[in-house]
Short mmCIF file of C-alpha atoms and ligand atoms in Angstrom, two decimals:
data_model
loop_
_atom_site.label_atom_id
_atom_site.label_comp_id
_atom_site.label_asym_id
_atom_site.label_seq_id
_atom_site.Cartn_x
_atom_site.Cartn_y
_atom_site.Cartn_z
CA MET A 1402 0.02 0.03 0.02
CA ILE A 1403 1.58 3.26 -1.14
CA PHE A 1404 0.70 6.64 0.31
CA GLY A 1405 3.27 8.78 -1.59
CA GLY A 1406 6.74 10.10 -0.71
CA ARG A 1407 10.37 9.42 -1.84
CA GLN A 1408 13.41 8.61 0.16
CA LEU A 1409 12.50 6.06 2.76
CA ILE A 1410 13.41 5.07 6.25
CA GLY A 1411 12.87 1.41 7.01
CA LEU A 1412 10.86 1.06 10.22
CA ASP A 1413 10.33 -2.48 11.55
CA ILE A 1414 7.80 -2.34 14.30
CA GLY A 1415 8.38 -5.65 16.18
CA SER A 1416 6.75 -7.03 19.25
CA SER A 1417 9.75 -6.30 21.49
CA SER A 1418 11.50 -3.37 19.80
CA ILE A 1419 11.41 -1.08 16.81
CA LYS A 1420 14.30 -0.82 14.36
CA MET A 1421 14.87 2.20 12.24
CA ILE A 1422 17.37 2.29 9.42
CA GLU A 1423 18.39 4.55 6.62
CA LEU A 1424 20.32 3.18 3.69
CA LYS A 1425 22.21 5.06 0.99
CA ALA A 1426 22.27 3.44 -2.42
CA THR A 1427 25.90 3.22 -3.70
CA GLY A 1428 25.70 1.87 -7.22
CA LYS A 1429 24.41 -1.65 -6.97
CA THR A 1430 24.87 -2.04 -3.25
CA PHE A 1431 23.70 -0.19 -0.19
CA LYS A 1432 25.43 1.44 2.77
CA ILE A 1433 23.94 1.95 6.26
CA ASN A 1434 23.65 5.70 6.99
CA ARG A 1435 21.91 5.51 10.32
CA PHE A 1436 20.53 2.72 12.41
CA GLY A 1437 18.90 2.42 15.81
CA MET A 1438 16.65 0.28 17.94
CA ALA A 1439 14.32 1.18 20.75
CA PRO A 1440 12.71 -1.31 23.10
CA LEU A 1441 8.91 -1.45 23.37
CA PRO A 1442 7.03 -2.10 26.58
CA PRO A 1443 5.32 -5.56 26.65
CA GLY A 1444 1.80 -5.54 25.25
CA LEU A 1445 2.20 -2.45 23.00
CA VAL A 1446 2.53 -4.51 19.75
CA GLU A 1447 1.07 -7.99 19.94
CA GLY A 1448 0.79 -10.50 17.04
CA GLY A 1449 1.29 -7.70 14.58
CA GLU A 1450 -1.39 -5.52 16.10
CA VAL A 1451 -0.51 -2.03 17.42
CA LEU A 1452 -2.48 -1.73 20.59
CA ASP A 1453 -1.60 1.90 21.54
CA PRO A 1454 -0.61 4.04 18.55
CA GLY A 1455 -0.12 7.09 20.80
CA VAL A 1456 2.59 5.49 22.93
CA LEU A 1457 4.22 3.83 19.86
CA SER A 1458 4.29 7.27 18.12
CA GLY A 1459 6.27 8.83 21.03
CA ILE A 1460 8.92 5.98 20.81
CA ILE A 1461 9.12 6.37 16.99
CA SER A 1462 9.65 10.11 17.13
CA GLY A 1463 12.22 9.76 19.98
CA LEU A 1464 14.31 7.28 17.93
CA HIS A 1465 14.02 9.40 14.79
CA LYS A 1466 15.34 12.47 16.69
CA GLU A 1467 18.07 10.50 18.45
CA LEU A 1468 19.32 9.25 15.03
CA GLY A 1469 19.23 12.80 13.67
CA LEU A 1470 17.39 11.67 10.55
CA ARG A 1471 16.31 14.30 8.16
CA THR A 1472 14.18 12.01 5.93
CA LYS A 1473 10.60 11.78 7.10
CA HIS A 1474 9.25 9.28 4.65
CA VAL A 1475 8.91 5.82 6.19
CA CYS A 1476 8.36 2.30 4.83
CA SER A 1477 6.96 0.03 7.54
CA GLY A 1478 5.68 -3.49 7.38
CA MET A 1479 2.75 -5.42 8.72
CA PHE A 1480 2.83 -8.88 10.05
CA GLY A 1481 0.91 -11.45 12.13
CA GLY A 1482 -2.80 -11.74 12.18
CA ALA A 1483 -3.25 -8.37 10.41
CA VAL A 1484 -2.30 -9.65 6.99
CA ILE A 1485 -2.96 -12.72 4.80
CA VAL A 1486 -0.93 -13.64 1.78
CA LYS A 1487 -2.15 -16.33 -0.47
CA LYS A 1488 -1.10 -17.70 -3.85
CA ILE A 1489 -4.09 -18.18 -6.15
CA SER A 1490 -4.66 -19.21 -9.74
CA ILE A 1491 -7.22 -17.38 -11.88
CA PRO A 1492 -8.24 -17.77 -15.51
CA ARG A 1493 -5.83 -15.82 -17.78
CA ILE A 1494 -7.12 -12.25 -18.32
CA ASP A 1495 -5.77 -8.89 -19.42
CA PRO A 1496 -3.46 -7.80 -16.56
CA LYS A 1497 -5.30 -4.48 -16.47
CA LEU A 1498 -8.42 -6.31 -15.31
CA ILE A 1499 -6.75 -8.20 -12.48
CA SER A 1500 -7.37 -5.65 -9.74
CA GLU A 1501 -11.13 -5.88 -10.47
CA GLN A 1502 -11.10 -9.67 -10.78
CA ILE A 1503 -9.33 -10.24 -7.45
CA LYS A 1504 -12.16 -8.55 -5.60
CA TRP A 1505 -14.36 -11.42 -6.70
CA GLU A 1506 -11.76 -14.11 -6.21
CA ALA A 1507 -10.76 -12.89 -2.71
CA GLU A 1508 -14.11 -13.81 -1.22
CA GLN A 1509 -13.28 -17.53 -1.51
CA TYR A 1510 -9.85 -17.19 0.02
CA ILE A 1511 -9.86 -14.43 2.64
CA PRO A 1512 -11.59 -15.18 5.96
CA PHE A 1513 -12.17 -11.46 6.72
CA ASP A 1514 -15.12 -9.19 5.79
CA LEU A 1515 -13.89 -7.76 2.51
CA SER A 1516 -15.38 -4.39 3.15
CA GLU A 1517 -12.90 -4.07 6.04
CA VAL A 1518 -9.83 -5.21 4.10
CA ASN A 1519 -7.31 -3.60 1.76
CA LEU A 1520 -6.48 -5.91 -1.16
CA ASP A 1521 -3.33 -5.90 -3.14
CA TYR A 1522 -1.72 -8.45 -5.48
CA HIS A 1523 1.41 -9.41 -7.30
CA LEU A 1524 1.35 -11.21 -10.62
CA LEU A 1525 3.74 -14.15 -10.56
CA LYS A 1526 5.86 -15.20 -13.57
CA SER A 1527 3.75 -18.10 -14.69
CA ASN A 1528 3.84 -20.06 -17.87
CA GLN A 1529 2.56 -17.70 -20.65
CA SER A 1530 0.89 -20.56 -22.53
CA SER A 1531 -1.06 -21.72 -19.44
CA GLU A 1532 -4.80 -21.01 -19.27
CA THR A 1533 -4.43 -19.70 -15.78
CA MET A 1534 -2.23 -17.08 -14.16
CA ASP A 1535 -0.71 -17.24 -10.69
CA ILE A 1536 -1.28 -14.31 -8.35
CA LEU A 1537 -0.09 -13.55 -4.85
CA LEU A 1538 -3.05 -12.05 -3.11
CA VAL A 1539 -2.42 -9.78 -0.12
CA ALA A 1540 -5.22 -8.78 2.23
CA ALA A 1541 -4.64 -6.51 5.28
CA LYS A 1542 -7.23 -5.43 7.76
CA GLN A 1543 -7.99 -1.71 7.44
CA ASP A 1544 -8.23 -1.02 11.16
CA PHE A 1545 -4.82 -2.50 11.70
CA ILE A 1546 -3.36 -0.41 8.80
CA ILE A 1547 -4.87 2.75 10.29
CA ARG A 1548 -3.10 2.18 13.62
CA TYR A 1549 0.28 1.75 11.94
CA TYR A 1550 -0.44 4.91 9.88
CA GLU A 1551 -1.60 6.87 12.99
CA ALA A 1552 1.54 5.86 15.03
CA ILE A 1553 3.86 6.97 12.21
CA GLU A 1554 2.06 10.21 11.15
CA SER A 1555 1.62 11.29 14.83
CA ALA A 1556 5.36 10.92 15.23
CA GLY A 1557 5.68 13.74 12.61
CA LEU A 1558 6.79 11.30 9.87
CA HIS A 1559 5.04 10.26 6.65
CA CYS A 1560 3.90 6.70 6.14
CA SER A 1561 4.85 6.25 2.50
CA ILE A 1562 4.57 2.48 2.18
CA ILE A 1563 3.11 -0.19 4.34
CA ASP A 1564 4.68 -3.40 3.13
CA VAL A 1565 4.52 -6.94 4.54
CA ASN A 1566 7.41 -8.05 6.82
CA GLY A 1567 7.74 -11.34 4.90
CA PHE A 1568 8.20 -9.58 1.60
CA ALA A 1569 10.80 -7.26 3.20
CA LEU A 1570 12.66 -10.35 4.42
CA ALA A 1571 12.65 -11.71 0.81
CA ASN A 1572 13.87 -8.33 -0.38
CA CYS A 1573 16.67 -8.35 2.12
CA PHE A 1574 17.67 -11.88 0.99
CA GLU A 1575 17.80 -10.86 -2.71
CA MET A 1576 19.82 -7.68 -1.91
CA ASN A 1577 22.43 -9.92 -0.23
CA TYR A 1578 22.39 -13.20 -2.07
CA GLY A 1579 20.86 -12.43 -5.53
CA ALA A 1580 17.67 -13.96 -6.98
CA ARG A 1581 18.97 -17.59 -6.79
CA ASN A 1582 17.03 -18.60 -9.83
CA GLY A 1583 16.16 -22.31 -10.00
CA GLN A 1584 16.18 -22.67 -6.18
CA THR A 1585 13.36 -22.94 -3.64
CA LEU A 1586 14.35 -21.44 -0.30
CA ALA A 1587 12.69 -20.76 2.97
CA LEU A 1588 13.48 -17.55 4.89
CA ILE A 1589 12.47 -17.57 8.57
CA ASN A 1590 12.72 -14.57 10.85
CA ILE A 1591 12.25 -15.69 14.44
CA GLY A 1592 11.42 -12.68 16.55
CA SER A 1593 9.87 -12.42 20.01
CA GLY A 1594 6.20 -12.92 19.34
CA VAL A 1595 6.05 -14.04 15.76
CA SER A 1596 8.14 -15.93 13.20
CA ASN A 1597 7.80 -14.79 9.58
CA LEU A 1598 8.20 -17.64 7.13
CA VAL A 1599 8.59 -16.93 3.45
CA ILE A 1600 9.21 -19.37 0.65
CA VAL A 1601 10.90 -17.96 -2.38
CA ASP A 1602 10.89 -20.00 -5.59
CA ASN A 1603 12.97 -18.82 -8.54
CA GLY A 1604 13.36 -15.37 -6.93
CA GLU A 1605 9.60 -14.95 -6.27
CA VAL A 1606 7.68 -15.13 -3.01
CA VAL A 1607 5.16 -18.05 -3.40
CA PHE A 1608 4.20 -18.52 0.23
CA CYS A 1609 4.17 -16.22 3.24
CA ARG A 1610 2.97 -17.14 6.65
CA ASP A 1611 3.50 -15.75 10.13
CA ILE A 1612 3.73 -18.32 12.90
CA PRO A 1613 2.57 -16.90 16.21
CA ILE A 1614 5.57 -18.00 18.22
CA GLY A 1615 9.13 -16.75 18.91
CA GLY A 1616 11.50 -15.79 21.69
CA ASN A 1617 8.67 -15.16 24.13
CA LEU A 1618 7.89 -18.88 24.16
CA TYR A 1619 11.28 -19.57 25.77
CA ASN A 1620 10.52 -16.99 28.49
CA MET A 1621 7.10 -18.59 29.19
CA GLU A 1622 8.56 -22.06 29.35
CA ILE A 1623 11.51 -21.03 31.52
CA ALA A 1624 9.24 -19.05 33.86
CA ARG A 1625 6.87 -22.04 34.15
CA GLU A 1626 9.50 -24.76 34.58
CA LEU A 1627 11.87 -22.85 36.85
CA GLY A 1628 9.34 -20.83 38.73
CA VAL A 1629 10.75 -17.41 37.87
CA SER A 1630 9.15 -14.21 36.51
CA GLN A 1631 9.02 -13.41 32.68
CA ALA A 1632 11.69 -10.79 33.20
CA GLU A 1633 13.98 -13.17 35.09
CA ALA A 1634 13.30 -15.83 32.40
CA GLU A 1635 14.43 -13.34 29.70
CA ASP A 1636 17.64 -12.66 31.62
CA LEU A 1637 18.31 -16.40 32.06
CA LYS A 1638 17.66 -16.98 28.37
CA ILE A 1639 20.03 -14.17 27.21
CA GLY A 1640 22.60 -15.33 29.83
CA SER A 1641 22.51 -18.83 28.40
CA THR A 1642 23.62 -17.54 24.98
CA ARG A 1643 26.64 -15.86 26.49
CA ALA A 1644 27.73 -18.47 28.99
CA SER A 1645 29.74 -21.47 27.79
CA GLU A 1646 27.55 -23.73 29.82
CA SER A 1647 24.10 -23.33 31.47
CA PRO A 1648 22.51 -25.11 34.40
CA PRO A 1649 21.08 -28.44 33.16
CA GLU A 1650 17.46 -27.54 33.98
CA LEU A 1651 17.74 -24.34 31.93
CA SER A 1652 19.40 -26.16 29.04
CA ALA A 1653 16.62 -28.79 29.16
CA VAL A 1654 13.86 -26.15 28.85
CA ILE A 1655 15.67 -24.39 26.04
CA SER A 1656 16.18 -27.53 24.00
CA ALA A 1657 12.54 -28.65 24.59
CA THR A 1658 11.42 -25.16 23.35
CA ASN A 1659 13.72 -25.44 20.34
CA GLU A 1660 11.80 -28.61 19.45
CA MET A 1661 8.43 -26.82 19.85
CA ILE A 1662 9.59 -24.04 17.42
CA CYS A 1663 10.86 -26.71 15.08
CA ASP A 1664 7.52 -28.57 15.12
CA GLU A 1665 5.71 -25.38 14.15
CA ILE A 1666 8.15 -24.80 11.29
CA ARG A 1667 7.62 -28.40 10.09
CA ASN A 1668 3.81 -27.88 10.29
CA SER A 1669 4.10 -24.86 8.10
CA PHE A 1670 6.22 -26.81 5.53
CA ASP A 1671 3.59 -29.56 5.56
CA PHE A 1672 0.90 -26.90 4.92
CA TYR A 1673 2.98 -25.42 2.13
CA ASP A 1674 3.40 -28.90 0.57
CA SER A 1675 -0.28 -29.69 0.85
CA SER A 1676 -1.33 -26.41 -0.73
CA ASN A 1677 0.80 -27.06 -3.81
CA SER A 1678 2.18 -23.54 -3.75
CA GLY A 1679 5.47 -24.60 -5.32
CA PRO A 1680 8.39 -27.06 -5.30
CA GLU A 1681 9.93 -28.61 -2.17
CA VAL A 1682 12.08 -26.23 -0.15
CA GLY A 1683 15.78 -26.92 -0.56
CA SER A 1684 17.49 -24.81 2.09
CA ILE A 1685 16.55 -22.45 4.94
CA PHE A 1686 18.06 -19.13 5.85
CA LEU A 1687 17.40 -17.95 9.44
CA SER A 1688 17.23 -14.47 10.97
CA GLY A 1689 15.59 -12.64 13.90
CA GLY A 1690 16.81 -11.96 17.45
CA SER A 1691 15.91 -15.55 18.58
CA ILE A 1692 18.49 -17.24 16.41
CA HIS A 1693 21.00 -16.33 19.17
CA ILE A 1694 19.36 -19.17 21.19
CA PRO A 1695 21.84 -22.01 21.70
CA GLN A 1696 21.40 -24.95 19.31
CA LEU A 1697 18.20 -23.50 17.61
CA VAL A 1698 19.77 -23.40 14.16
CA GLU A 1699 20.99 -27.01 14.57
CA ALA A 1700 17.58 -28.16 15.92
CA ILE A 1701 15.82 -26.70 12.88
CA ALA A 1702 18.34 -28.34 10.52
CA ASN A 1703 17.81 -31.73 12.25
CA GLY A 1704 14.08 -31.43 12.57
CA THR A 1705 13.45 -30.38 8.94
CA GLN A 1706 16.34 -32.44 7.42
CA LYS A 1707 17.18 -29.40 5.30
CA ASP A 1708 20.35 -27.34 4.87
CA CYS A 1709 20.01 -24.53 7.34
CA GLN A 1710 22.15 -21.37 7.59
CA VAL A 1711 22.01 -17.93 9.14
CA LEU A 1712 21.04 -15.18 6.78
CA ASN A 1713 23.61 -12.34 6.79
CA PRO A 1714 21.73 -9.11 6.02
CA LEU A 1715 25.15 -7.34 5.84
CA GLN A 1716 26.66 -9.57 3.21
CA ASN A 1717 26.18 -7.04 0.49
CA VAL A 1718 25.28 -3.96 2.67
CA GLU A 1719 28.18 -1.82 3.74
CA TYR A 1720 28.67 0.29 6.92
CA SER A 1721 31.31 2.55 8.26
CA ALA A 1722 33.43 0.60 10.78
CA LYS A 1723 34.22 4.01 12.42
CA GLU A 1724 30.55 4.59 13.16
CA PHE A 1725 29.51 0.99 13.90
CA SER A 1726 32.01 -1.49 15.35
CA PRO A 1727 32.05 -4.78 13.38
CA ASP A 1728 31.57 -6.76 16.64
CA TYR A 1729 28.41 -4.79 17.39
CA MET A 1730 27.15 -5.20 13.86
CA ASN A 1731 27.76 -9.00 14.00
CA GLN A 1732 25.76 -9.07 17.27
CA ILE A 1733 22.77 -7.15 15.88
CA ALA A 1734 22.83 -8.56 12.30
CA PRO A 1735 20.03 -11.07 13.04
CA PHE A 1736 17.74 -8.18 14.11
CA LEU A 1737 18.33 -6.19 10.88
CA ALA A 1738 16.92 -8.40 8.10
CA VAL A 1739 13.33 -7.02 7.97
CA SER A 1740 14.30 -3.40 8.46
CA ILE A 1741 17.00 -3.55 5.71
CA GLY A 1742 14.48 -5.04 3.34
CA LEU A 1743 11.96 -2.25 4.22
CA ALA A 1744 14.60 0.56 3.94
CA ALA A 1745 15.65 -0.61 0.44
CA ARG A 1746 12.09 -0.15 -0.94
CA LYS A 1747 11.46 2.59 -3.40
CA VAL A 1748 8.13 4.19 -4.02
CA GLY A 1749 6.74 2.36 -6.98
CA ASP A 1750 7.77 -1.02 -5.58
CA SER A 1751 5.03 -2.97 -3.96
N1 LIG B 135 21.39 -12.95 22.96
C1 LIG B 135 20.09 -13.44 22.85
N2 LIG B 135 19.91 -14.74 23.16
C2 LIG B 135 18.59 -15.29 23.01
N3 LIG B 135 17.54 -14.54 22.60
C3 LIG B 135 17.76 -13.23 22.31
C4 LIG B 135 19.04 -12.66 22.42
N4 LIG B 135 18.87 -11.35 22.06
C5 LIG B 135 17.59 -11.21 21.78
N5 LIG B 135 16.91 -12.31 21.93
C6 LIG B 135 15.48 -12.53 21.75
O1 LIG B 135 15.12 -12.07 20.44
C7 LIG B 135 13.74 -11.63 20.43
C8 LIG B 135 13.72 -10.26 19.76
O2 LIG B 135 14.07 -10.45 18.43
P1 LIG B 135 13.49 -9.45 17.31
O3 LIG B 135 13.97 -8.11 17.62
O4 LIG B 135 13.84 -10.06 16.03
O5 LIG B 135 11.90 -9.60 17.59
P2 LIG B 135 10.82 -8.47 17.35
O6 LIG B 135 11.01 -7.96 15.94
O7 LIG B 135 10.79 -7.44 18.45
O8 LIG B 135 9.47 -9.34 17.51
P3 LIG B 135 8.51 -9.91 16.36
O9 LIG B 135 9.22 -9.97 15.11
O10 LIG B 135 8.14 -11.26 16.91
O11 LIG B 135 7.35 -9.01 16.39
C9 LIG B 135 13.40 -11.51 21.91
O12 LIG B 135 12.50 -12.64 22.16
C10 LIG B 135 14.66 -11.63 22.65
O13 LIG B 135 14.51 -12.25 23.94
MG1 LIG B 136 10.43 -8.72 14.12
#
């Protein structure tokens, strides 16, 4: 959804923090101009829903000032229950007529009241001689969009594009690794409340689903099993990634939770396979703050029996080592994937 504007700041509104980034295009690559994160109080953004746009807006404008950004045009992304992405096939028609046609088609596929939804679509490169054409249908609830828009505009900024986090993740992948034609890859961004899963086939997104679990699940399980508060559980969890060895009871909860995350990912792959959205996934690239969890990447590789690696959002994105220490950038790289993908959008992309 595009509301106008030009140079864009990528604003990833996550469940536990916001990330704001400004990129500068340098020929074919990008360089980070400014970057910052600000934590959000629990319950402000839940499952992709902004519950208090007023409070969020104060945090957005505070970070924008702190970073000294002059650009006011923002590209942000929706995720979670607010947005549905579905690959559909329709009889081949003149592409100019698609936007009318999808209004009729959407009724069968979108479980929301269509009068309360914004519809968008992307025409996939399907076989020209086929009698049908493949379309990626995107439906976002209007009242959710309004709250993103309100939070950004009340911060004195302009909401130029509201994208979908999964698409931003795919954009970040392509910026760093190229289109990888001929391959089918899964990109999974494991955050705190939600994990974004995107399947890219031949350089195109063919499947996008947000799984409603992430790092918070570890906190809940640690709190329950070890009888501590959520805040203490978060400290124990973060501590376990830094220590060479953790108490056995903590390690046991973390590895059991790794398996739960893995089961959810496997369920989503089963759903993808059964919906015939595209060929079988070859390899997986992981990002998001929760991939710091010990043994999670290995657990996903074992559980899915697929080649699994960490997505480096800075593989092809430069930064000044004077302004950002390479150690710091390595630490925060997993948090950056979605915001980098958003910041690289140009008005006219969608
Ligand atoms: N060193 C670490 N070890 C383990 N987990 C960590 C570490 N650092 C951050 N996390 C976890 O990463 C999560 C935050 O990641 P991220 O910023 O990607 O999520 P988010 O964007 O705020 O949330 P979401 O995408 O789910 O809305 C939190 O659950 C946090 O506890
Ligand atoms: Mg996130």
